[in-house]
mmCIF file of C-alpha atoms in Angstrom:
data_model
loop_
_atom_site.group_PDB
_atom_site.id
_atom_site.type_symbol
_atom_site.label_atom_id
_atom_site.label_comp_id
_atom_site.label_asym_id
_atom_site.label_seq_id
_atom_site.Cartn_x
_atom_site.Cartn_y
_atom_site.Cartn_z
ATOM 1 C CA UNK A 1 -6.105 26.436 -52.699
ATOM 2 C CA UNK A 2 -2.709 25.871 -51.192
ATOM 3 C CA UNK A 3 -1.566 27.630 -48.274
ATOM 4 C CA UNK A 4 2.067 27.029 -47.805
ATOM 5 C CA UNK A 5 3.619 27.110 -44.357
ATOM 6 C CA UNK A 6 6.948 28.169 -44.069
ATOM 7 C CA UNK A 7 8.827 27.073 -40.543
ATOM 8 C CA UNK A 8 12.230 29.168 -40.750
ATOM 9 C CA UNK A 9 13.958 26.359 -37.970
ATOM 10 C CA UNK A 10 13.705 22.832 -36.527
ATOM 11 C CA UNK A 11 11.827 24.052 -33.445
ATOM 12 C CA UNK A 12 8.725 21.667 -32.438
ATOM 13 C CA UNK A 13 5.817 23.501 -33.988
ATOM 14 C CA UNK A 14 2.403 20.881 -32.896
ATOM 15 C CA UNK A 15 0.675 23.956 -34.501
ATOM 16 C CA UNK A 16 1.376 23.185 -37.941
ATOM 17 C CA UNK A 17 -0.343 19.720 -37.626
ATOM 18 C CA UNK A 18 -3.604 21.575 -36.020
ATOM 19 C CA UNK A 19 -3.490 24.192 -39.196
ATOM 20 C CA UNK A 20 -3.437 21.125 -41.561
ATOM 21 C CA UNK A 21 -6.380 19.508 -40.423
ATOM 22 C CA UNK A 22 -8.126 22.860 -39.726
ATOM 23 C CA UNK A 23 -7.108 24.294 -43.433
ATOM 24 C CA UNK A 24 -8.093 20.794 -44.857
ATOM 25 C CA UNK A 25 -11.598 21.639 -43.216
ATOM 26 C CA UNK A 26 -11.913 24.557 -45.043
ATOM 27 C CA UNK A 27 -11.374 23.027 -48.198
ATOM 28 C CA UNK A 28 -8.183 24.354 -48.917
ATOM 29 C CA UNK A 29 -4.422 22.030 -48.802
ATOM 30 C CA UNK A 30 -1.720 22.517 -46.227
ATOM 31 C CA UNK A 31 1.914 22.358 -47.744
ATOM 32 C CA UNK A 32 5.181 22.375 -44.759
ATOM 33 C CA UNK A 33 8.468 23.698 -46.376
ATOM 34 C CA UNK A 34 11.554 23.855 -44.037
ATOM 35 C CA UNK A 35 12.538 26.646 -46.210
ATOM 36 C CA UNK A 36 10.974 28.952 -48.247
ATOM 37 C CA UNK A 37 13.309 27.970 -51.390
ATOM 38 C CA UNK A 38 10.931 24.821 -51.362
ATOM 39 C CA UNK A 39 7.721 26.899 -52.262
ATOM 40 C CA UNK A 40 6.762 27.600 -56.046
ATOM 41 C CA UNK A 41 6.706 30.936 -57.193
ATOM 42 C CA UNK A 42 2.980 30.771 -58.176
ATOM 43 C CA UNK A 43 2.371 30.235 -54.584
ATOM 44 C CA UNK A 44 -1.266 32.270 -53.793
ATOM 45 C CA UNK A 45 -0.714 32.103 -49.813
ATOM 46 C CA UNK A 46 2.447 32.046 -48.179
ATOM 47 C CA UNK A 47 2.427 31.654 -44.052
ATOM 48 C CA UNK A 48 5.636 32.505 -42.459
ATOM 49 C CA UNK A 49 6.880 30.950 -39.248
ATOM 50 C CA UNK A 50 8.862 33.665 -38.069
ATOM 51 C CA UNK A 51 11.165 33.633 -37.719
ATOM 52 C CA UNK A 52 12.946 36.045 -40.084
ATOM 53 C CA UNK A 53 11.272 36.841 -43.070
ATOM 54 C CA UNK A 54 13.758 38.164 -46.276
ATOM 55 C CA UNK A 55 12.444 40.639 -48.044
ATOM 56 C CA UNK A 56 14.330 39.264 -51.358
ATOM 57 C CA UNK A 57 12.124 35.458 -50.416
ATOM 58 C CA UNK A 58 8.945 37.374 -50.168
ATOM 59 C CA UNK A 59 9.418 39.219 -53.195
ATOM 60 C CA UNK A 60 9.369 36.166 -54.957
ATOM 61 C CA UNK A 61 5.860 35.738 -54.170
ATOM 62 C CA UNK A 62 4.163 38.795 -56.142
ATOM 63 C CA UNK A 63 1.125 37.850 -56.464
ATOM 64 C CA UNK A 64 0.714 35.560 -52.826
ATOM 65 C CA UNK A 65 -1.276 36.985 -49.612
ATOM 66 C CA UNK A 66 1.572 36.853 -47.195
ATOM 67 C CA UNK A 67 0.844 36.240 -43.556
ATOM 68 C CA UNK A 68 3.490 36.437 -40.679
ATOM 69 C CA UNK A 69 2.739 33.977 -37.463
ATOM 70 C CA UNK A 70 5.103 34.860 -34.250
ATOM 71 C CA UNK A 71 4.113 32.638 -31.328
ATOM 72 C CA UNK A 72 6.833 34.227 -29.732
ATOM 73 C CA UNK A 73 8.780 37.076 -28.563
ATOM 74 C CA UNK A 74 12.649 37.054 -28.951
ATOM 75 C CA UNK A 75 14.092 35.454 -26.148
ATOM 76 C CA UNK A 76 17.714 36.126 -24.916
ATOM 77 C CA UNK A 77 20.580 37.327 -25.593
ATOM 78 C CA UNK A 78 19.576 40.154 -27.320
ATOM 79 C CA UNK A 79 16.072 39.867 -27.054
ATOM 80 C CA UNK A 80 15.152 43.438 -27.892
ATOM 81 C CA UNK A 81 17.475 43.973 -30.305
ATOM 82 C CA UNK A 82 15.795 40.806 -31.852
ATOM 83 C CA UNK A 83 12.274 41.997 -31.780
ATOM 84 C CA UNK A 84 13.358 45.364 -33.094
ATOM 85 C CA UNK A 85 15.383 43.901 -36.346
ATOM 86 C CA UNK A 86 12.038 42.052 -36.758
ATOM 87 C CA UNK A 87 10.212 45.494 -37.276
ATOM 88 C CA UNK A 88 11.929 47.472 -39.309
ATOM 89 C CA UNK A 89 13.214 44.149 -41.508
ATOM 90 C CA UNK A 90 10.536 42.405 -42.261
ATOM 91 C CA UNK A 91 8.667 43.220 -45.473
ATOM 92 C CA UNK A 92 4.800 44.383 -44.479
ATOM 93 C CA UNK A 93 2.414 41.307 -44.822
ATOM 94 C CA UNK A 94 -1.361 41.281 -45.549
ATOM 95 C CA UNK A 95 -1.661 39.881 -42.344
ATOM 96 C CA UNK A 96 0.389 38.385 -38.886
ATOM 97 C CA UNK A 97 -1.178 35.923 -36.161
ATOM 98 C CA UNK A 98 0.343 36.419 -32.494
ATOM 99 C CA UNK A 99 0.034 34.013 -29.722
ATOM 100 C CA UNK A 100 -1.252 36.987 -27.625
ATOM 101 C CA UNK A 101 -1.723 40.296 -27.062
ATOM 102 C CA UNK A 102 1.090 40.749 -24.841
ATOM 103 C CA UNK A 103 3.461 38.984 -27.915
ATOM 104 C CA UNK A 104 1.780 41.627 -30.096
ATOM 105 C CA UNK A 105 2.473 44.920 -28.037
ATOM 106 C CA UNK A 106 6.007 43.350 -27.326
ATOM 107 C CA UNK A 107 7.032 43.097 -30.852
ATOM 108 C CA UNK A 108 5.717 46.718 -31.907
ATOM 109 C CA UNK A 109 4.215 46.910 -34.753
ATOM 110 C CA UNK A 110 2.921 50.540 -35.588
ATOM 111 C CA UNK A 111 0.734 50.319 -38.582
ATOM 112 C CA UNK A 112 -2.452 49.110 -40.109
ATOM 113 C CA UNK A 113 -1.713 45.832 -41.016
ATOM 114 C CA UNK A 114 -5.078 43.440 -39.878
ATOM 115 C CA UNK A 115 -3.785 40.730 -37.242
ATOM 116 C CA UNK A 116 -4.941 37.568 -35.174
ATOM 117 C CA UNK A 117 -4.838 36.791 -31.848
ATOM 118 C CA UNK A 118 -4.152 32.923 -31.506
ATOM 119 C CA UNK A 119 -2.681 31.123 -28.286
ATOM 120 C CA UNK A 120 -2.020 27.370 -28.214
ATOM 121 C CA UNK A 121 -4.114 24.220 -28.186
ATOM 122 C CA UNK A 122 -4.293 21.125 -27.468
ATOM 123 C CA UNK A 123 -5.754 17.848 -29.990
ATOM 124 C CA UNK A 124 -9.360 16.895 -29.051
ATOM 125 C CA UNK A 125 -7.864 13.716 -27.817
ATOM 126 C CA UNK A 126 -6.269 15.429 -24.853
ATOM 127 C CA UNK A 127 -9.995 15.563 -23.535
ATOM 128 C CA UNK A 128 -10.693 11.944 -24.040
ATOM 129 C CA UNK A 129 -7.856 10.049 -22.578
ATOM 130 C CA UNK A 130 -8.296 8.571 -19.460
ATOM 131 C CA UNK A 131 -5.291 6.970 -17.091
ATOM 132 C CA UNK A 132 -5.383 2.887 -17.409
ATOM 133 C CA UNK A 133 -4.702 2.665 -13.918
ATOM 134 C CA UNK A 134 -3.286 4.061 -10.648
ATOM 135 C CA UNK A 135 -0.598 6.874 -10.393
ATOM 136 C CA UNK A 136 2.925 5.284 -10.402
ATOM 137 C CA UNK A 137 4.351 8.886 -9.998
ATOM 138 C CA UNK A 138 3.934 12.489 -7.931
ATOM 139 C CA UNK A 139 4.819 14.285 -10.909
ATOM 140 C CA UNK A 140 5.352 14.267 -14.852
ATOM 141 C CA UNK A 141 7.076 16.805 -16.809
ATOM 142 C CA UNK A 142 6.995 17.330 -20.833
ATOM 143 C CA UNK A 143 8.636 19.654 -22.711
ATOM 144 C CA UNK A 144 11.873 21.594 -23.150
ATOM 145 C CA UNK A 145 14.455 19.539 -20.462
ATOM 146 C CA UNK A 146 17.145 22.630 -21.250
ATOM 147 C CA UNK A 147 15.003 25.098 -19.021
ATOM 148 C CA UNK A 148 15.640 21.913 -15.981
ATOM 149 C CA UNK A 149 19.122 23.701 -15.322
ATOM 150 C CA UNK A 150 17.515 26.655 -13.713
ATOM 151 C CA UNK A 151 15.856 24.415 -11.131
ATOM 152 C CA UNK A 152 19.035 22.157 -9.812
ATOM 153 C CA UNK A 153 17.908 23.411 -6.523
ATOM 154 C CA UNK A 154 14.452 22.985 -7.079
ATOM 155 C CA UNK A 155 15.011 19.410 -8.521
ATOM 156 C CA UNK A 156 17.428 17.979 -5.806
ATOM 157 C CA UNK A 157 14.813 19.092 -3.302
ATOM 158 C CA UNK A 158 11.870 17.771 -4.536
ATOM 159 C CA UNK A 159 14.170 14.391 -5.136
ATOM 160 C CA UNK A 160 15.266 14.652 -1.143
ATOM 161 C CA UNK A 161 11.277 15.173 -0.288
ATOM 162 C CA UNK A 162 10.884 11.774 -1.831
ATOM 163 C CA UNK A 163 8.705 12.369 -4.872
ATOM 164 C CA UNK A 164 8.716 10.329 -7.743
ATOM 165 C CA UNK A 165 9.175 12.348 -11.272
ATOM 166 C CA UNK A 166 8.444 11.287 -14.637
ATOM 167 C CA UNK A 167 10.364 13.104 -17.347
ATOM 168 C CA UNK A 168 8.638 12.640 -20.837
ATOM 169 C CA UNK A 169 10.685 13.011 -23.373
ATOM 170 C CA UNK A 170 14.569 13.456 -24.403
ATOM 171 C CA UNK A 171 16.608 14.819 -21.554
ATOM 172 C CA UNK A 172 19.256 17.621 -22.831
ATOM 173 C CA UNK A 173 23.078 16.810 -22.392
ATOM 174 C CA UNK A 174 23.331 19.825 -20.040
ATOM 175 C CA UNK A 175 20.377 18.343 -17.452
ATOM 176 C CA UNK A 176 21.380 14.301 -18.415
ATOM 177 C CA UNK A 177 23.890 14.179 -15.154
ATOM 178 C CA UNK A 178 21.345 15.999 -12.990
ATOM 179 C CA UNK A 179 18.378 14.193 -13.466
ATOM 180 C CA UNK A 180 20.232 10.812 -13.843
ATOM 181 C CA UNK A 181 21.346 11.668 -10.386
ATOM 182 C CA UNK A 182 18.057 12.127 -8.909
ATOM 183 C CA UNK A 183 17.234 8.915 -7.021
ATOM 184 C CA UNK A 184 13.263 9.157 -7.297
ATOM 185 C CA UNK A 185 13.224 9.960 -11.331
ATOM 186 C CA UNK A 186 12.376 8.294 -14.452
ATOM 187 C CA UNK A 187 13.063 9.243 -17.679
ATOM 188 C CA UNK A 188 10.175 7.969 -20.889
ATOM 189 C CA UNK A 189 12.878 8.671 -23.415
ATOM 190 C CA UNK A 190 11.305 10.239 -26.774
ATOM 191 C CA UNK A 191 7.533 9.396 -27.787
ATOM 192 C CA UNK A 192 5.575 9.595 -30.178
ATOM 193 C CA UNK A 193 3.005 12.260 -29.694
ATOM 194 C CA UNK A 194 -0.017 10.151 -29.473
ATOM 195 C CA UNK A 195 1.376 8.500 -26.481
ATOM 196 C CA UNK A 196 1.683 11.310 -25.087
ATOM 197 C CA UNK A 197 -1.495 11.296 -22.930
ATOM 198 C CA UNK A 198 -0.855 7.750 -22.067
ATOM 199 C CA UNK A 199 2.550 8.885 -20.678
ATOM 200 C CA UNK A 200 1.409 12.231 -18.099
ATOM 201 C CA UNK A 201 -1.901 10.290 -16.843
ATOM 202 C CA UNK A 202 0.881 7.937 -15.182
ATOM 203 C CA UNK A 203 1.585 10.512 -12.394
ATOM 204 C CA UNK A 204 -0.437 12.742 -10.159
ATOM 205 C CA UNK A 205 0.303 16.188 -11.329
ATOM 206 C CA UNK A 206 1.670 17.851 -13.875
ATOM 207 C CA UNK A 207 5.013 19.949 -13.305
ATOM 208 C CA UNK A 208 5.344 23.057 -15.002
ATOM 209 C CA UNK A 209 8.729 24.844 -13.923
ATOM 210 C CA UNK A 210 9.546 28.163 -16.177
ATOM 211 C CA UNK A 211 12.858 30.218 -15.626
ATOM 212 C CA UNK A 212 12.375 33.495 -14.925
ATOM 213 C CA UNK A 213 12.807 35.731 -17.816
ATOM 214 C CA UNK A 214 11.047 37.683 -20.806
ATOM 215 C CA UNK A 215 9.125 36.521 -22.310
ATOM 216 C CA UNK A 216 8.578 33.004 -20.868
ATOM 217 C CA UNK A 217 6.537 34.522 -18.173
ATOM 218 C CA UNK A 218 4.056 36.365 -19.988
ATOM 219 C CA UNK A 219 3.776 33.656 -23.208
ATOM 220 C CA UNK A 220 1.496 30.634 -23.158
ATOM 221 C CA UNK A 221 2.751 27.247 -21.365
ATOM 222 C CA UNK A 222 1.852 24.609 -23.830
ATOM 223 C CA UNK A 223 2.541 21.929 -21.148
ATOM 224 C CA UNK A 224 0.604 23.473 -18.441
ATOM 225 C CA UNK A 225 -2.624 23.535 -20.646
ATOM 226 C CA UNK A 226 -1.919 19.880 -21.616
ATOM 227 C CA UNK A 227 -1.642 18.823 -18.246
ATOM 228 C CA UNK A 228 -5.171 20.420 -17.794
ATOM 229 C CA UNK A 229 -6.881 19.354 -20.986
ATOM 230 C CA UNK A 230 -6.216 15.768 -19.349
ATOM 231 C CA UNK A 231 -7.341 16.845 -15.909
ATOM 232 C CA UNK A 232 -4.151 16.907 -13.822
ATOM 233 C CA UNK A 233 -3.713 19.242 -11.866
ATOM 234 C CA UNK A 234 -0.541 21.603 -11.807
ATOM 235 C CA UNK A 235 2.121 22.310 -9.494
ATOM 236 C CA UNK A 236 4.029 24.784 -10.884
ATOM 237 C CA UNK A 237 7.131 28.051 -9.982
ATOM 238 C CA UNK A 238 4.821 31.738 -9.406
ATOM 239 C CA UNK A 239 4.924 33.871 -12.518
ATOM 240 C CA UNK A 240 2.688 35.912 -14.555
ATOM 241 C CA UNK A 241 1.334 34.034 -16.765
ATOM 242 C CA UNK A 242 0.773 31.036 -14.240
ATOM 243 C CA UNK A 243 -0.967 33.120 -11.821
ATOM 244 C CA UNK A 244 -3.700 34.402 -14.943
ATOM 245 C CA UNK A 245 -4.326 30.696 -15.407
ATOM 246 C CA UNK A 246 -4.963 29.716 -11.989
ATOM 247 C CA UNK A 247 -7.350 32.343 -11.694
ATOM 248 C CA UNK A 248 -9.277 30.881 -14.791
ATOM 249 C CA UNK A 249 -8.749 27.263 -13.854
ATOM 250 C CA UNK A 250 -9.405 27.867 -9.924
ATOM 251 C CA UNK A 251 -8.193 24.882 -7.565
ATOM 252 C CA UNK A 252 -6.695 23.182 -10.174
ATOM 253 C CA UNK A 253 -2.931 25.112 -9.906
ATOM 254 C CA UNK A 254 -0.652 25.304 -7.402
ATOM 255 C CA UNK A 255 2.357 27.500 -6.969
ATOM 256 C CA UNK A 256 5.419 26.667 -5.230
ATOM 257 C CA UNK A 257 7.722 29.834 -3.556
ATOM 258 C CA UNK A 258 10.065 28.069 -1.900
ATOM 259 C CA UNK A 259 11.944 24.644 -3.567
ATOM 260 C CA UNK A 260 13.064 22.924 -0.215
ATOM 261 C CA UNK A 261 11.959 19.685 0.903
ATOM 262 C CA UNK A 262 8.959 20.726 2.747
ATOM 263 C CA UNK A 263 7.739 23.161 0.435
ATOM 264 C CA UNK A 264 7.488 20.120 -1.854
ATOM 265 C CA UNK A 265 5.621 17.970 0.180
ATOM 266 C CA UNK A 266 3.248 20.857 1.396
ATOM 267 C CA UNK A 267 2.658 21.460 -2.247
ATOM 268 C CA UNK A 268 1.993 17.973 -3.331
ATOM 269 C CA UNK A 269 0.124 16.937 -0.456
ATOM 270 C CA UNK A 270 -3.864 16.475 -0.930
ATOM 271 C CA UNK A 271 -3.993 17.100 -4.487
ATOM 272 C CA UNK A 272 -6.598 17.589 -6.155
ATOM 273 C CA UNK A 273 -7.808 14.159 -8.113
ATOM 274 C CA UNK A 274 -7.455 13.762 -11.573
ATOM 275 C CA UNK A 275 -10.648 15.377 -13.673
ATOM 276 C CA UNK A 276 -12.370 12.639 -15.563
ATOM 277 C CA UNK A 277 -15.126 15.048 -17.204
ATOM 278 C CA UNK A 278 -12.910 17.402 -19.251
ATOM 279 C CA UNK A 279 -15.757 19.020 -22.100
ATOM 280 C CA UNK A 280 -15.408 22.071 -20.273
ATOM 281 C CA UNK A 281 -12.277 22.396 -21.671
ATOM 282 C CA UNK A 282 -12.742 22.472 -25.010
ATOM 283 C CA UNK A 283 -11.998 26.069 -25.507
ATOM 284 C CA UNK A 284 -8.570 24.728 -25.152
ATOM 285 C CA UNK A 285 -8.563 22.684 -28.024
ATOM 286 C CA UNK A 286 -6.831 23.478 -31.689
ATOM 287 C CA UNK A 287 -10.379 23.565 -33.323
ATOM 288 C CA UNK A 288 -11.579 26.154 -30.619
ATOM 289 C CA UNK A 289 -8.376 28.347 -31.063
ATOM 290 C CA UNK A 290 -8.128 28.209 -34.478
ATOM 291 C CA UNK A 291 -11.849 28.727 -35.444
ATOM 292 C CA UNK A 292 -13.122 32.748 -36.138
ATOM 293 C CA UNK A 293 -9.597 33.627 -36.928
ATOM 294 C CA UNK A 294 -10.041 36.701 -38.979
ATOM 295 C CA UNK A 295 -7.086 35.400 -40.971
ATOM 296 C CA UNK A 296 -9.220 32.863 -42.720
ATOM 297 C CA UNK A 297 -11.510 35.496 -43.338
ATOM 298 C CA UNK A 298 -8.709 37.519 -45.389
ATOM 299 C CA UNK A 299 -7.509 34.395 -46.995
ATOM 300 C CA UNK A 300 -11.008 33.584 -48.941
ATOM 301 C CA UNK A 301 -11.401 37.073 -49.690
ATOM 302 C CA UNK A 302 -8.225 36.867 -51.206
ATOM 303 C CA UNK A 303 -9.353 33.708 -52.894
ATOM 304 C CA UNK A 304 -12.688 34.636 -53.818
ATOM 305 C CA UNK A 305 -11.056 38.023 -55.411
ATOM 306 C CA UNK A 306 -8.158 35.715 -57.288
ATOM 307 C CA UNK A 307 -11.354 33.624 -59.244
#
């Protein structure tokens, strides 16, 4: 059976790889539309991305189990208004798949509609890799380099406190003078994502800096849980969401309070080394997430009732 995945945006979804392999598994075919005028209208399982989901598109799909993923909240502006549109809008599915609980009691949904529970992952491979060598920097950061403008201060400091930072990835036009202008950083440029691995094991730590605000505190930090599937340790700003994972992964996260110079170096000095045994971390893998969903449950039901 096909299960068609519909992403509703350009955003970087590494989830929709992990669901092809898993589905593939399974014995059923993955198919990735950008939008959903790409899937056929004999389509038996439709997965929305939302996302927003029209309820003229879904009605196209008559006869197709619908599920809705959100791996997010709204963010801002508007980020209630967002979630609420998203709620009353939204035609009822057979099923949705949150990235947590919290994302599930933010969004709202009062009825009886069955649901999944299913944070992020990381590929097996994260647990394998091991550095080639010695660190060359302090710290390495991946992911979204527009969230960098909150932490000028932050950045300039750790810069002056003479720590060397690797950025992984493409740096965002609004950060590009500001972390051209720090004297201790690198920038990888854009790679692909198995390099990936090779790329953070080049540093010490892992940085994981998250602005302040709804509902990046409370939702999953894909990077932080990549740094760890590779054994780095974290240095990281004190949030939520941070703090829950610190507790779980104890010794292996440190906060910073304070982003002066010292509070840098106090922070980075005597790290903890680099973990070389990882299998205890496999419950952060795709396959662990994505295994005993009670979506795939639904979905053969719905197959095994279609025969």
């Amino acid at each position: 059976m096909d299960i068609h995945f519909v992403r509703g945006g350009p955003s970087y979804l590494p989830e929709l790889a992990a669901y092809s392999s898993f589905v593939s598994q399974r014995g059923h075919r993955a198919l990735i539309h950008a939008t959903h005028d790409d899937v056929p209208a004999d389509a038996r399982v439709v997965w929305w991305i939302c996302g927003r989901v029209p309820r003229r598109a879904a009605a196209r799909f008559r006869d197709a189990f619908h599920v809705h993923e959100y791996a997010s909240a709204s963010v801002q502006p508007a980020a209630w208004c967002k979630d609420h549109m998203k709620r009353w809008l939204h035609p009822r599915p057979h099923h949705r798949v949150f990235q947590s609980e919290w994302v599930r009691k933010r969004l709202g949904f009062n009825d009886t509609v069955a649901f999944s529970l299913r944070d992020m992952g990381v590929p097996r491979t994260f647990l394998q890799a091991q550095a080639s060598g010695a660190a060359q920097f302090d710290l390495v950061y991946l992911g979204e380099t527009s969230r960098l403008a909150t932490f000028e201060q932050a950045l300039r400091a750790l810069d002056a406190a003479g720590l060397k930072l690797l950025v992984v990835g493409t740096v965002d036009e609004r950060v590009r003078d500001l972390v051209n202008g720090l004297r201790n950083a690198h920038c990888s440029g854009r790679v692909p994502q198995e390099e990936v691995p090779a790329q953070l094991l080049r540093a010490r730590a892992g940085l994981n800096l998250v602005p302040n605000l709804l509902p990046l505190t409370q939702q999953t930090s894909t990077k932080a849980i990549e740094y760890l599937a590779l054994g780095l340790p974290v240095v990281s700003n004190d949030y939520a969401w941070i703090r829950r994972m610190a507790a779980e992964h104890p010794g292996r996260i440190r906060t910073i309070a304070s982003f002066d110079e010292r509070s840098w170096s106090d922070v980075t000095r005597d790290l903890p080394a680099r973990e070389h045994d990882r299998s205890h971390l496999a419950h952060l893998t795709w396959e662990a997430r994505l295994a005993g969903l009670p979506v795939w449950t639904e979905i053969d039901r719905w197959a095994g009732a279609a025969r």
